[in-house]
Amino acid sequence: MRSECYNGSGASTSSPKRRVNVVGNGRSHHHHQRQHHAAGGANTHRDTTTHDRGTDSPPTLTELPPSSGSFLHISITKLAIGSRLFVIVLQLVANLLLPDHEAGVFVAPSDKNASERPLDALVRLVLGGLNRWDGQYFLHIAEHGYTYENALAFFPLFPFILKIVCSSLSSYEVITFVSYRELSLLLAVLLNVVCFTGAAKALYRLSKHVLGNQKKAEIAVLLFCFNPASIFFTAPYTESLYAWLSFVVMYQCIEDVTSIFLTIPLSLSILCRSNGMFNIGFVLYFAVRRIVAQYNVHNVICICSRLFSMLIIVLFHYGIAQVYNYYLFCFVQKFNFPDHVREYAAEHGLVLAGNKTDDSSPWCTNLVPLSYSYVQSHYWNVGFLRYYELKQLPNFLLALPVVYLVLSNSYQYLCEHWEYALRLGLFRLTKKQHKVMRPYDRFALVFVVHALVLTLFSLVFVHVQVTTRLLCSASPVLYWYTAEYFTGERAFIKRQVIRKLSKQVKDGEENSCTHVLNHIELSDLLDFRWMNGRQQTILVYFLGYTVVGTVLFSNFYPWT
């Protein structure tokens, strides 16, 4: 849907276009702004967005600096799907041209006596480069379940969805044309394309609400679609599904933290990845914020009781998964695993489900028998500072860009709003703070703290190269920080043009404006001529990691 407005005479002008974007319900209105607000001598942006909950305010207009005069729009759906197709084509070419590396890691066992189906070779040819590293585990779990104890490091939601869909299709003739493993790979990629599209839309909605700026939300989504961990959002990994669920949880916490429907994405995010537990922090924070804003005994009782019920439901779902793990590996029992699955366990010394001995699975005797921490420590060498070895220096360098972006910008935010941060953003702003702080600054505190905790946790506990894909899938802050570099100061066009446009706006001149609802405008970000060094560096980082990561990953070379 496109909405256009012209000057009073209906004639077009040769001056740069003045765009007015809508933040709110998306309806476009004509806006007369007589006042000129300049920040740093270059920024003519005036943000009048308000974020007070409980008020039904009309849509807020955000005036942005002019574009280069041409508009290139693409819908979020097409942008998300197009970026995934780019990754798929790139891995196909790389997998055909380069030989696979002998990584010496887990490769899911297959039945060598099984007959080849007509479409198996085609699926492996087109998507084989995506079935690498942890993708082998997810597809194995989808086919055979949690046969090996080390597979408990991977949470059940993603392979469980694949299992349900594949089992449902097995009753149709499609299973006669493609084997179960290849069908799982195909469905995993399709599922991730769908989830990635949902994540892009959820991020767009969340960004518009928090940032209060249409352009920043657009650029955040555009950067998300080509983020440094792009390959993991297409391969059989949980990144796309988890990002979608997490962004939905964050948005719902802002909208109505006491909604019982919030338990659905929250529970699923915890069953998707271990760091889904951090999402509970958003629920607790916004619940406390609501209690402080609407303090009375009745509200406190209602909110706390609703919150307690939600957490019980969420933890119950998580508990079911842990009980199932206990059932598999803490008892001696017979499971009807195929011969090639048993042979692989014997060859590689893996603990097979149902083969409990006195020496295996010591976590079963713990007071709280949770398998995850033991499996991560025993099989994956995850622990406090365990990764700090000289040979891991290349992996630290791989994670350095994302660590720097998050830590430096978070430090700057906390320094600028230290007093607000000390009050946890829960209490009313002073008049001085209200004038200085943008709407984003008032909402961003919990998101900044969340990103900081994830970054610091990754640096000291987990394999540090995982930090890149962990932050890319779990936190919108990375995209907000980088979007700020492109919109904080207008560098796409010359400052003289900005001043000229500012004078025209002050004098009341009306120019054309264009806004396409639920679309991303690419013309500004593709105008490389006026980018500064920092903006070019960010684009090179995002696109470079997308290309290099896809090429290396698809040939079993180590990546993030």
Coordinates of C-alpha atoms in Angstrom, one line a residue:
M1 CA 0.0 0.0 0.0
R2 CA 1.5 3.3 -1.0
S3 CA 0.5 6.8 0.1
E4 CA 1.8 9.9 -1.6
C5 CA 1.2 13.6 -0.9
Y6 CA 2.2 16.6 -3.0
N7 CA 2.5 20.3 -2.6
G8 CA -0.4 22.6 -2.9
S9 CA 0.1 23.4 -6.6
G10 CA 0.4 19.7 -7.5
A11 CA 3.6 20.3 -9.3
S12 CA 6.7 18.4 -8.6
T13 CA 9.9 20.3 -7.6
S14 CA 13.6 19.6 -8.2
S15 CA 14.5 20.0 -4.5
P16 CA 15.1 17.0 -2.4
K17 CA 12.0 15.2 -1.2
R18 CA 10.7 15.7 2.3
R19 CA 9.5 12.4 3.7
V20 CA 7.1 12.0 6.6
N21 CA 6.9 8.5 7.9
V22 CA 4.2 7.1 10.2
V23 CA 4.9 5.5 13.5
G24 CA 1.8 4.1 15.1
N25 CA -1.1 2.4 13.2
G26 CA 0.5 3.1 9.8
R27 CA -2.0 5.6 8.4
S28 CA -0.4 8.5 6.6
H29 CA -1.4 12.1 7.3
H30 CA -0.3 15.4 6.0
H31 CA 1.8 17.2 8.5
H32 CA 2.7 20.9 8.7
Q33 CA 5.7 21.4 10.9
R34 CA 6.9 25.0 11.3
Q35 CA 9.5 24.5 14.0
H36 CA 13.0 23.5 13.1
H37 CA 15.0 21.4 15.6
A38 CA 18.7 21.0 14.9
A39 CA 21.0 18.7 16.9
G40 CA 24.7 18.9 16.3
G41 CA 24.1 21.3 13.3
A42 CA 23.2 18.4 11.0
N43 CA 20.2 16.5 12.4
T44 CA 16.8 17.9 11.4
H45 CA 14.9 15.0 12.9
R46 CA 12.1 15.8 15.3
D47 CA 10.7 12.8 17.1
T48 CA 7.3 13.3 18.6
T49 CA 6.6 9.7 19.4
T50 CA 5.2 8.9 22.9
H51 CA 5.2 5.5 24.5
D52 CA 2.9 6.0 27.5
R53 CA 0.9 2.8 27.9
G54 CA -2.7 2.9 28.3
T55 CA -3.2 6.0 26.1
D56 CA -4.8 5.7 22.7
S57 CA -2.9 8.5 21.0
P58 CA -3.2 9.2 17.3
P59 CA -0.5 7.9 15.0
T60 CA 2.7 9.9 15.5
L61 CA 4.6 11.4 12.6
T62 CA 8.4 11.2 12.5
E63 CA 10.1 13.6 10.1
L64 CA 13.2 12.2 8.6
P65 CA 16.0 13.8 6.6
P66 CA 15.6 13.7 2.8
S67 CA 16.5 10.8 0.6
S68 CA 18.4 11.0 -2.6
G69 CA 15.1 11.5 -4.4
S70 CA 14.5 7.9 -5.6
F71 CA 12.7 5.2 -3.7
L72 CA 13.3 1.5 -3.8
H73 CA 10.9 -0.3 -1.7
I74 CA 10.6 -4.0 -0.9
S75 CA 8.3 -5.8 1.5
I76 CA 9.7 -7.3 4.6
T77 CA 8.5 -10.8 3.5
K78 CA 10.3 -10.5 0.1
L79 CA 13.4 -9.1 1.8
A80 CA 13.6 -11.9 4.3
I81 CA 12.9 -14.7 1.8
G82 CA 15.3 -13.1 -0.7
S83 CA 18.1 -13.1 1.8
R84 CA 17.5 -16.7 2.6
L85 CA 17.5 -17.6 -1.1
F86 CA 20.8 -15.8 -1.4
V87 CA 22.4 -17.9 1.3
I88 CA 21.0 -21.1 -0.2
V89 CA 22.4 -20.3 -3.7
L90 CA 25.7 -19.2 -2.2
Q91 CA 26.1 -22.4 -0.2
L92 CA 25.2 -24.5 -3.3
V93 CA 27.9 -22.8 -5.4
A94 CA 30.5 -23.1 -2.6
N95 CA 29.7 -26.7 -1.9
L96 CA 30.1 -27.5 -5.6
L97 CA 33.3 -25.7 -6.1
L98 CA 35.2 -26.4 -2.9
P99 CA 36.0 -29.7 -1.3
D100 CA 34.7 -30.6 2.2
H101 CA 37.0 -30.3 5.2
E102 CA 37.6 -33.3 7.3
A103 CA 36.4 -31.8 10.6
G104 CA 36.4 -35.0 12.6
V105 CA 33.1 -34.1 14.3
F106 CA 29.8 -35.9 14.7
V107 CA 28.2 -37.1 11.4
A108 CA 24.8 -38.7 11.9
P109 CA 24.9 -42.4 11.1
S110 CA 22.9 -43.6 8.2
D111 CA 21.7 -47.0 7.1
K112 CA 24.0 -48.1 4.3
N113 CA 21.7 -50.8 3.2
A114 CA 18.7 -48.4 2.7
S115 CA 17.6 -47.9 -0.9
E116 CA 18.1 -44.6 -2.6
R117 CA 15.0 -42.6 -3.3
P118 CA 14.5 -40.6 -6.6
L119 CA 14.8 -37.1 -5.0
D120 CA 17.6 -37.9 -2.5
A121 CA 20.5 -36.9 -4.7
L122 CA 18.8 -33.7 -5.7
V123 CA 18.1 -32.6 -2.1
R124 CA 21.7 -33.4 -1.1
L125 CA 23.0 -31.5 -4.1
V126 CA 20.9 -28.3 -3.5
L127 CA 20.9 -28.3 0.3
G128 CA 23.8 -30.5 1.3
G129 CA 26.0 -27.6 2.3
L130 CA 23.5 -26.7 5.0
N131 CA 23.6 -30.1 6.7
R132 CA 26.8 -29.4 8.6
W133 CA 28.1 -29.2 12.2
D134 CA 25.2 -29.0 14.8
G135 CA 22.7 -29.5 11.9
Q136 CA 23.7 -33.2 11.9
Y137 CA 22.5 -33.5 15.5
F138 CA 19.2 -31.8 14.9
L139 CA 18.4 -34.0 11.9
H140 CA 19.5 -37.1 13.8
I141 CA 17.3 -36.2 16.7
A142 CA 14.4 -35.6 14.4
E143 CA 14.8 -39.0 12.9
H144 CA 15.8 -41.2 15.8
G145 CA 15.2 -39.1 18.9
Y146 CA 17.8 -38.6 21.7
T147 CA 19.8 -41.8 21.2
Y148 CA 23.1 -40.4 22.5
E149 CA 23.7 -38.5 25.7
N150 CA 25.8 -35.8 24.1
A151 CA 22.7 -34.9 22.0
L152 CA 21.0 -33.6 25.1
A153 CA 22.9 -30.3 24.6
F154 CA 20.3 -29.6 21.9
F155 CA 16.9 -28.6 23.0
P156 CA 13.8 -30.5 21.7
L157 CA 11.5 -27.9 20.1
F158 CA 13.1 -27.6 16.7
P159 CA 13.7 -31.4 16.0
F160 CA 10.3 -32.2 17.6
I161 CA 8.5 -30.0 15.0
L162 CA 10.5 -31.7 12.2
K163 CA 9.6 -35.1 13.7
I164 CA 5.9 -34.3 13.7
V165 CA 5.8 -33.0 10.2
C166 CA 8.0 -35.7 8.7
S167 CA 5.9 -38.4 10.4
S168 CA 2.7 -36.9 9.1
L169 CA 4.1 -36.8 5.6
S170 CA 5.2 -40.4 5.8
S171 CA 1.6 -41.5 5.4
Y172 CA 1.5 -39.8 2.0
E173 CA 3.2 -40.8 -1.3
V174 CA 5.8 -38.1 -0.9
I175 CA 7.8 -40.4 1.4
T176 CA 8.3 -42.8 -1.5
F177 CA 10.2 -40.1 -3.5
V178 CA 12.6 -38.9 -0.8
S179 CA 14.2 -40.6 2.2
Y180 CA 13.4 -39.5 5.8
R181 CA 16.8 -37.8 6.3
E182 CA 16.6 -35.8 3.1
L183 CA 13.0 -34.9 3.8
S184 CA 14.0 -33.7 7.3
L185 CA 16.7 -31.5 5.7
L186 CA 14.2 -30.0 3.2
L187 CA 11.6 -29.3 5.8
A188 CA 14.2 -27.8 8.2
V189 CA 15.3 -25.3 5.6
L190 CA 11.7 -24.4 4.7
L191 CA 10.8 -24.1 8.4
N192 CA 13.7 -21.7 9.0
V193 CA 12.7 -19.6 6.0
V194 CA 9.2 -19.2 7.5
C195 CA 10.5 -18.6 11.0
F196 CA 13.1 -16.1 9.7
T197 CA 10.4 -14.1 7.9
G198 CA 8.3 -14.1 11.1
A199 CA 11.4 -13.0 13.0
A200 CA 12.0 -10.1 10.6
K201 CA 8.4 -8.9 11.0
A202 CA 8.5 -9.3 14.7
L203 CA 11.7 -7.3 14.9
Y204 CA 10.2 -4.6 12.7
R205 CA 7.2 -4.2 15.0
L206 CA 9.3 -4.3 18.1
S207 CA 11.8 -1.8 16.7
K208 CA 9.1 0.7 15.7
H209 CA 7.6 0.5 19.2
V210 CA 10.9 0.9 21.1
L211 CA 12.8 3.2 18.8
G212 CA 9.9 5.4 17.8
N213 CA 11.5 5.9 14.4
Q214 CA 10.4 4.4 11.2
K215 CA 13.8 4.7 9.4
K216 CA 15.7 3.1 12.3
A217 CA 13.3 0.2 12.4
E218 CA 13.7 -0.3 8.6
I219 CA 17.5 -0.3 8.8
A220 CA 17.4 -2.6 11.8
V221 CA 15.4 -5.2 9.8
L222 CA 17.6 -4.8 6.7
L223 CA 20.7 -5.5 8.8
F224 CA 19.0 -8.4 10.5
C225 CA 18.3 -10.0 7.1
F226 CA 22.0 -10.0 6.3
N227 CA 23.3 -10.4 9.8
P228 CA 26.8 -11.9 10.5
A229 CA 25.3 -15.2 11.5
S230 CA 23.1 -15.5 8.4
I231 CA 24.1 -19.1 7.6
F232 CA 22.8 -20.4 10.9
F233 CA 19.4 -18.8 10.3
T234 CA 19.0 -21.0 7.2
A235 CA 20.8 -24.3 8.1
P236 CA 19.0 -26.8 10.4
Y237 CA 19.7 -24.7 13.5
T238 CA 17.4 -23.1 16.0
E239 CA 18.4 -19.5 15.4
S240 CA 15.5 -18.4 13.2
L241 CA 12.8 -20.1 15.4
Y242 CA 14.4 -18.7 18.6
A243 CA 14.7 -15.2 17.2
W244 CA 11.0 -15.2 16.2
L245 CA 9.9 -16.4 19.6
S246 CA 12.1 -14.0 21.5
F247 CA 11.1 -10.9 19.6
V248 CA 7.5 -11.8 20.1
V249 CA 8.0 -12.3 23.8
M250 CA 9.7 -8.9 24.1
Y251 CA 7.0 -7.1 22.2
Q252 CA 4.2 -8.8 24.2
C253 CA 5.9 -7.8 27.4
I254 CA 5.8 -4.2 26.4
E255 CA 2.2 -4.4 25.2
D256 CA 0.6 -6.5 28.0
V257 CA 3.0 -8.4 30.3
T258 CA 0.1 -10.0 32.2
S259 CA -1.5 -11.6 29.1
I260 CA -1.8 -15.3 29.5
F261 CA -1.0 -15.7 25.8
L262 CA 2.6 -14.6 26.6
T263 CA 3.2 -18.1 28.1
I264 CA 3.1 -19.6 24.6
P265 CA 6.1 -18.0 23.0
L266 CA 7.9 -17.8 26.4
S267 CA 7.5 -21.6 27.0
L268 CA 8.5 -22.4 23.4
S269 CA 11.6 -20.2 23.5
I270 CA 12.8 -22.0 26.6
L271 CA 12.2 -25.4 24.9
C272 CA 14.1 -24.0 21.9
R273 CA 17.4 -22.8 23.4
S274 CA 18.9 -22.8 26.8
N275 CA 19.3 -19.0 26.9
G276 CA 15.5 -18.8 26.5
M277 CA 15.5 -18.7 30.3
F278 CA 16.8 -15.1 30.0
N279 CA 13.5 -14.1 28.4
I280 CA 11.9 -14.6 31.8
G281 CA 13.8 -11.5 32.8
F282 CA 11.7 -9.4 30.4
V283 CA 8.5 -10.7 32.0
L284 CA 9.7 -9.9 35.5
Y285 CA 11.0 -6.5 34.6
F286 CA 7.9 -5.2 32.8
A287 CA 5.7 -6.7 35.5
V288 CA 7.5 -4.7 38.2
R289 CA 7.4 -1.7 36.0
R290 CA 3.7 -2.0 35.6
I291 CA 3.3 -2.5 39.4
V292 CA 5.2 0.7 40.1
A293 CA 3.3 2.7 37.5
Q294 CA -0.1 1.5 38.7
Y295 CA 0.6 0.9 42.4
N296 CA -2.3 -0.1 44.6
V297 CA -2.9 -3.3 46.6
H298 CA -5.5 -4.7 44.2
N299 CA -3.3 -4.3 41.1
V300 CA -0.3 -5.8 42.9
I301 CA -2.3 -8.9 43.9
C302 CA -3.7 -9.3 40.4
I303 CA -0.4 -8.8 38.6
C304 CA 1.5 -11.1 41.0
S305 CA -1.0 -13.9 40.9
R306 CA -1.2 -13.7 37.1
L307 CA 2.6 -13.7 36.9
F308 CA 3.0 -16.6 39.3
S309 CA 0.5 -18.7 37.2
M310 CA 2.4 -17.9 34.0
L311 CA 5.8 -18.9 35.5
I312 CA 4.3 -22.1 36.8
I313 CA 3.1 -23.0 33.3
V314 CA 6.4 -22.1 31.7
L315 CA 8.5 -24.1 34.2
F316 CA 6.1 -27.0 34.0
H317 CA 6.8 -27.3 30.2
Y318 CA 10.5 -27.1 30.9
G319 CA 10.2 -29.7 33.6
I320 CA 8.6 -32.2 31.2
A321 CA 11.6 -32.1 29.0
Q322 CA 13.9 -32.7 31.9
V323 CA 11.9 -35.6 33.1
Y324 CA 12.0 -37.1 29.6
N325 CA 15.8 -36.9 29.6
Y326 CA 15.9 -38.5 33.0
Y327 CA 13.7 -41.3 31.7
L328 CA 16.0 -42.0 28.7
F329 CA 19.4 -42.1 30.4
C330 CA 18.9 -42.9 34.1
F331 CA 17.3 -46.3 33.7
V332 CA 18.2 -49.6 32.2
Q333 CA 15.7 -50.4 29.5
K334 CA 15.4 -51.6 25.9
F335 CA 14.9 -49.2 23.1
N336 CA 14.4 -50.4 19.5
F337 CA 17.2 -48.4 17.9
P338 CA 18.4 -49.4 14.4
D339 CA 21.6 -51.3 14.1
H340 CA 23.6 -48.5 12.5
V341 CA 22.7 -46.2 15.5
R342 CA 23.9 -48.8 18.0
E343 CA 27.1 -49.5 15.9
Y344 CA 27.9 -45.8 15.8
A345 CA 27.6 -45.5 19.6
A346 CA 30.0 -48.5 20.1
E347 CA 32.5 -47.2 17.6
H348 CA 32.7 -43.7 19.1
G349 CA 32.2 -44.5 22.8
L350 CA 28.9 -42.7 23.1
V351 CA 26.4 -43.3 25.9
L352 CA 23.3 -44.9 24.4
A353 CA 19.8 -44.2 25.8
G354 CA 18.7 -47.1 28.1
N355 CA 22.2 -48.4 28.8
K356 CA 22.6 -46.9 32.2
T357 CA 25.6 -48.2 34.2
D358 CA 27.2 -47.2 37.5
D359 CA 29.8 -45.0 35.7
S360 CA 27.6 -43.4 33.0
S361 CA 25.4 -40.3 33.4
P362 CA 26.5 -39.2 36.9
W363 CA 24.0 -36.3 36.7
C364 CA 21.2 -38.8 37.4
T365 CA 22.2 -39.0 41.1
N366 CA 22.2 -35.2 41.6
L367 CA 19.7 -33.7 44.0
V368 CA 18.2 -31.9 41.0
P369 CA 19.0 -34.2 38.1
L370 CA 19.4 -31.7 35.2
S371 CA 21.4 -33.1 32.3
Y372 CA 22.3 -29.9 30.4
S373 CA 25.2 -28.5 32.6
Y374 CA 26.8 -31.9 32.8
V375 CA 26.6 -32.6 29.0
Q376 CA 28.0 -29.1 28.2
S377 CA 30.9 -29.6 30.6
H378 CA 31.7 -33.2 29.9
Y379 CA 31.2 -33.4 26.1
W380 CA 31.6 -29.7 24.9
N381 CA 34.2 -28.4 27.4
V382 CA 32.0 -25.5 28.4
G383 CA 32.9 -23.9 31.7
F384 CA 34.3 -20.9 33.4
L385 CA 37.3 -19.6 31.3
R386 CA 37.9 -23.0 29.8
Y387 CA 38.1 -21.5 26.4
Y388 CA 40.9 -19.1 27.2
E389 CA 43.7 -20.9 25.4
L390 CA 46.2 -19.6 22.9
K391 CA 45.0 -21.9 20.1
Q392 CA 41.5 -20.3 20.4
L393 CA 42.8 -16.8 19.5
P394 CA 41.3 -17.0 16.0
N395 CA 37.9 -17.6 17.5
F396 CA 38.2 -14.6 19.8
L397 CA 39.1 -12.5 16.8
L398 CA 36.0 -13.8 15.0
A399 CA 33.8 -12.7 17.9
L400 CA 35.6 -9.4 18.4
P401 CA 33.4 -7.2 16.1
V402 CA 30.1 -8.1 17.7
V403 CA 31.6 -8.0 21.2
Y404 CA 33.0 -4.5 20.5
L405 CA 29.7 -3.2 19.1
V406 CA 27.6 -4.4 22.0
L407 CA 30.0 -3.5 24.8
S408 CA 31.1 -0.1 23.5
N409 CA 27.5 1.1 22.7
S410 CA 26.1 -0.3 26.0
Y411 CA 28.9 1.4 27.9
Q412 CA 28.0 4.7 26.2
Y413 CA 24.3 4.3 26.9
L414 CA 24.9 3.5 30.6
C415 CA 27.3 6.5 30.9
E416 CA 24.8 8.9 29.4
H417 CA 21.9 7.6 31.5
W418 CA 23.6 6.4 34.6
E419 CA 21.1 7.9 37.0
Y420 CA 18.2 6.4 35.1
A421 CA 19.9 3.0 35.1
L422 CA 20.5 3.1 38.8
R423 CA 16.8 3.6 39.3
L424 CA 16.2 0.6 36.9
G425 CA 14.0 2.7 34.7
L426 CA 11.1 2.1 37.0
F427 CA 10.3 5.5 38.4
R428 CA 9.0 8.7 36.8
L429 CA 11.5 10.8 34.9
T430 CA 12.7 14.1 36.2
K431 CA 12.0 17.2 34.0
K432 CA 15.6 17.3 33.0
Q433 CA 15.6 13.5 32.0
H434 CA 12.4 13.9 30.1
K435 CA 13.9 16.6 27.9
V436 CA 17.2 14.9 27.4
M437 CA 16.1 11.2 26.9
R438 CA 14.6 10.0 23.7
P439 CA 11.7 7.5 23.8
Y440 CA 14.3 4.8 22.9
D441 CA 16.4 5.6 25.9
R442 CA 13.5 5.1 28.2
F443 CA 12.6 1.7 26.9
A444 CA 16.1 0.4 26.0
L445 CA 17.5 -0.2 29.5
V446 CA 16.3 -3.8 29.9
F447 CA 17.3 -4.7 26.4
V448 CA 20.8 -3.2 26.9
V449 CA 21.2 -5.1 30.2
H450 CA 20.0 -8.3 28.5
A451 CA 22.6 -7.9 25.6
L452 CA 25.3 -7.1 28.1
V453 CA 24.6 -10.2 30.2
L454 CA 24.6 -12.5 27.2
T455 CA 27.9 -11.0 25.9
L456 CA 29.7 -11.3 29.2
F457 CA 28.3 -14.8 29.8
S458 CA 29.5 -15.9 26.4
L459 CA 33.0 -14.4 27.0
V460 CA 33.6 -16.3 30.2
F461 CA 31.6 -19.5 30.0
V462 CA 30.9 -20.7 26.4
H463 CA 32.8 -21.1 23.2
V464 CA 33.5 -17.5 22.4
Q465 CA 32.8 -17.7 18.7
V466 CA 29.2 -18.6 19.4
T467 CA 28.8 -15.1 20.8
T468 CA 28.0 -13.8 17.2
R469 CA 25.1 -16.1 16.5
L470 CA 23.9 -16.0 20.1
L471 CA 23.5 -12.2 20.0
C472 CA 22.2 -12.1 16.4
S473 CA 19.3 -14.4 17.4
A474 CA 18.6 -13.4 20.9
S475 CA 18.9 -9.6 21.1
P476 CA 17.6 -6.8 18.9
V477 CA 20.1 -4.4 20.5
L478 CA 22.8 -5.3 18.0
Y479 CA 20.6 -4.1 15.1
W480 CA 19.5 -1.0 17.0
Y481 CA 23.0 0.0 17.7
T482 CA 24.1 -0.5 14.1
A483 CA 21.0 1.2 12.8
E484 CA 21.9 4.3 14.9
Y485 CA 25.1 4.7 12.9
F486 CA 23.1 5.1 9.8
T487 CA 20.4 7.4 11.2
G488 CA 22.0 9.2 14.1
E489 CA 23.5 11.7 11.7
R490 CA 22.6 12.0 8.1
A491 CA 25.6 10.9 6.0
F492 CA 23.8 9.7 2.9
I493 CA 23.5 13.2 1.5
K494 CA 25.6 16.3 1.8
R495 CA 25.1 18.6 4.9
Q496 CA 24.5 21.5 2.5
V497 CA 21.4 19.7 1.2
I498 CA 20.2 19.1 4.7
R499 CA 20.5 22.8 5.6
K500 CA 18.8 23.7 2.4
L501 CA 15.9 21.3 3.1
S502 CA 15.7 22.6 6.7
K503 CA 15.3 26.1 5.5
Q504 CA 12.6 25.0 3.1
V505 CA 10.7 23.2 5.9
K506 CA 11.1 26.3 8.1
D507 CA 9.7 28.5 5.4
G508 CA 6.7 26.2 5.0
E509 CA 7.5 24.7 1.6
E510 CA 5.7 21.5 0.9
N511 CA 7.4 18.7 -1.0
S512 CA 6.3 15.3 -2.0
C513 CA 6.4 12.5 0.5
T514 CA 6.3 8.8 0.0
H515 CA 5.6 6.0 2.4
V516 CA 5.0 2.3 1.7
L517 CA 3.4 0.4 4.6
N518 CA 5.2 -2.7 5.8
H519 CA 8.0 -2.2 3.3
I520 CA 11.7 -1.4 3.6
E521 CA 13.2 1.5 1.7
L522 CA 16.5 0.4 0.3
S523 CA 17.5 3.5 -1.7
D524 CA 19.3 5.3 1.1
L525 CA 21.3 2.3 2.4
L526 CA 22.3 1.4 -1.2
D527 CA 23.7 5.0 -1.7
F528 CA 27.3 4.2 -0.9
R529 CA 28.6 7.6 -2.1
W530 CA 27.7 9.4 1.1
M531 CA 28.6 6.8 3.6
N532 CA 31.3 7.5 6.2
G533 CA 34.0 5.0 7.1
R534 CA 32.1 3.6 10.1
Q535 CA 29.0 2.9 8.1
Q536 CA 31.0 1.2 5.4
T537 CA 32.8 -0.9 8.0
I538 CA 29.5 -2.1 9.4
L539 CA 28.2 -3.1 6.0
V540 CA 31.4 -4.9 5.2
Y541 CA 31.2 -6.7 8.5
F542 CA 27.6 -7.8 8.1
L543 CA 27.9 -8.8 4.4
G544 CA 31.4 -10.1 4.7
Y545 CA 30.5 -12.5 7.5
T546 CA 27.4 -13.5 5.6
V547 CA 29.4 -14.5 2.5
V548 CA 32.5 -15.9 4.2
G549 CA 30.5 -17.7 6.9
T550 CA 28.3 -19.4 4.3
V551 CA 31.2 -20.5 2.2
L552 CA 33.2 -21.9 5.2
F553 CA 30.2 -23.5 6.9
S554 CA 28.9 -25.3 3.8
N555 CA 32.3 -27.1 3.5
F556 CA 32.6 -28.1 7.1
Y557 CA 35.2 -25.4 8.0
P558 CA 35.0 -23.9 11.5
W559 CA 32.8 -20.7 11.8
T560 CA 30.9 -18.9 14.5

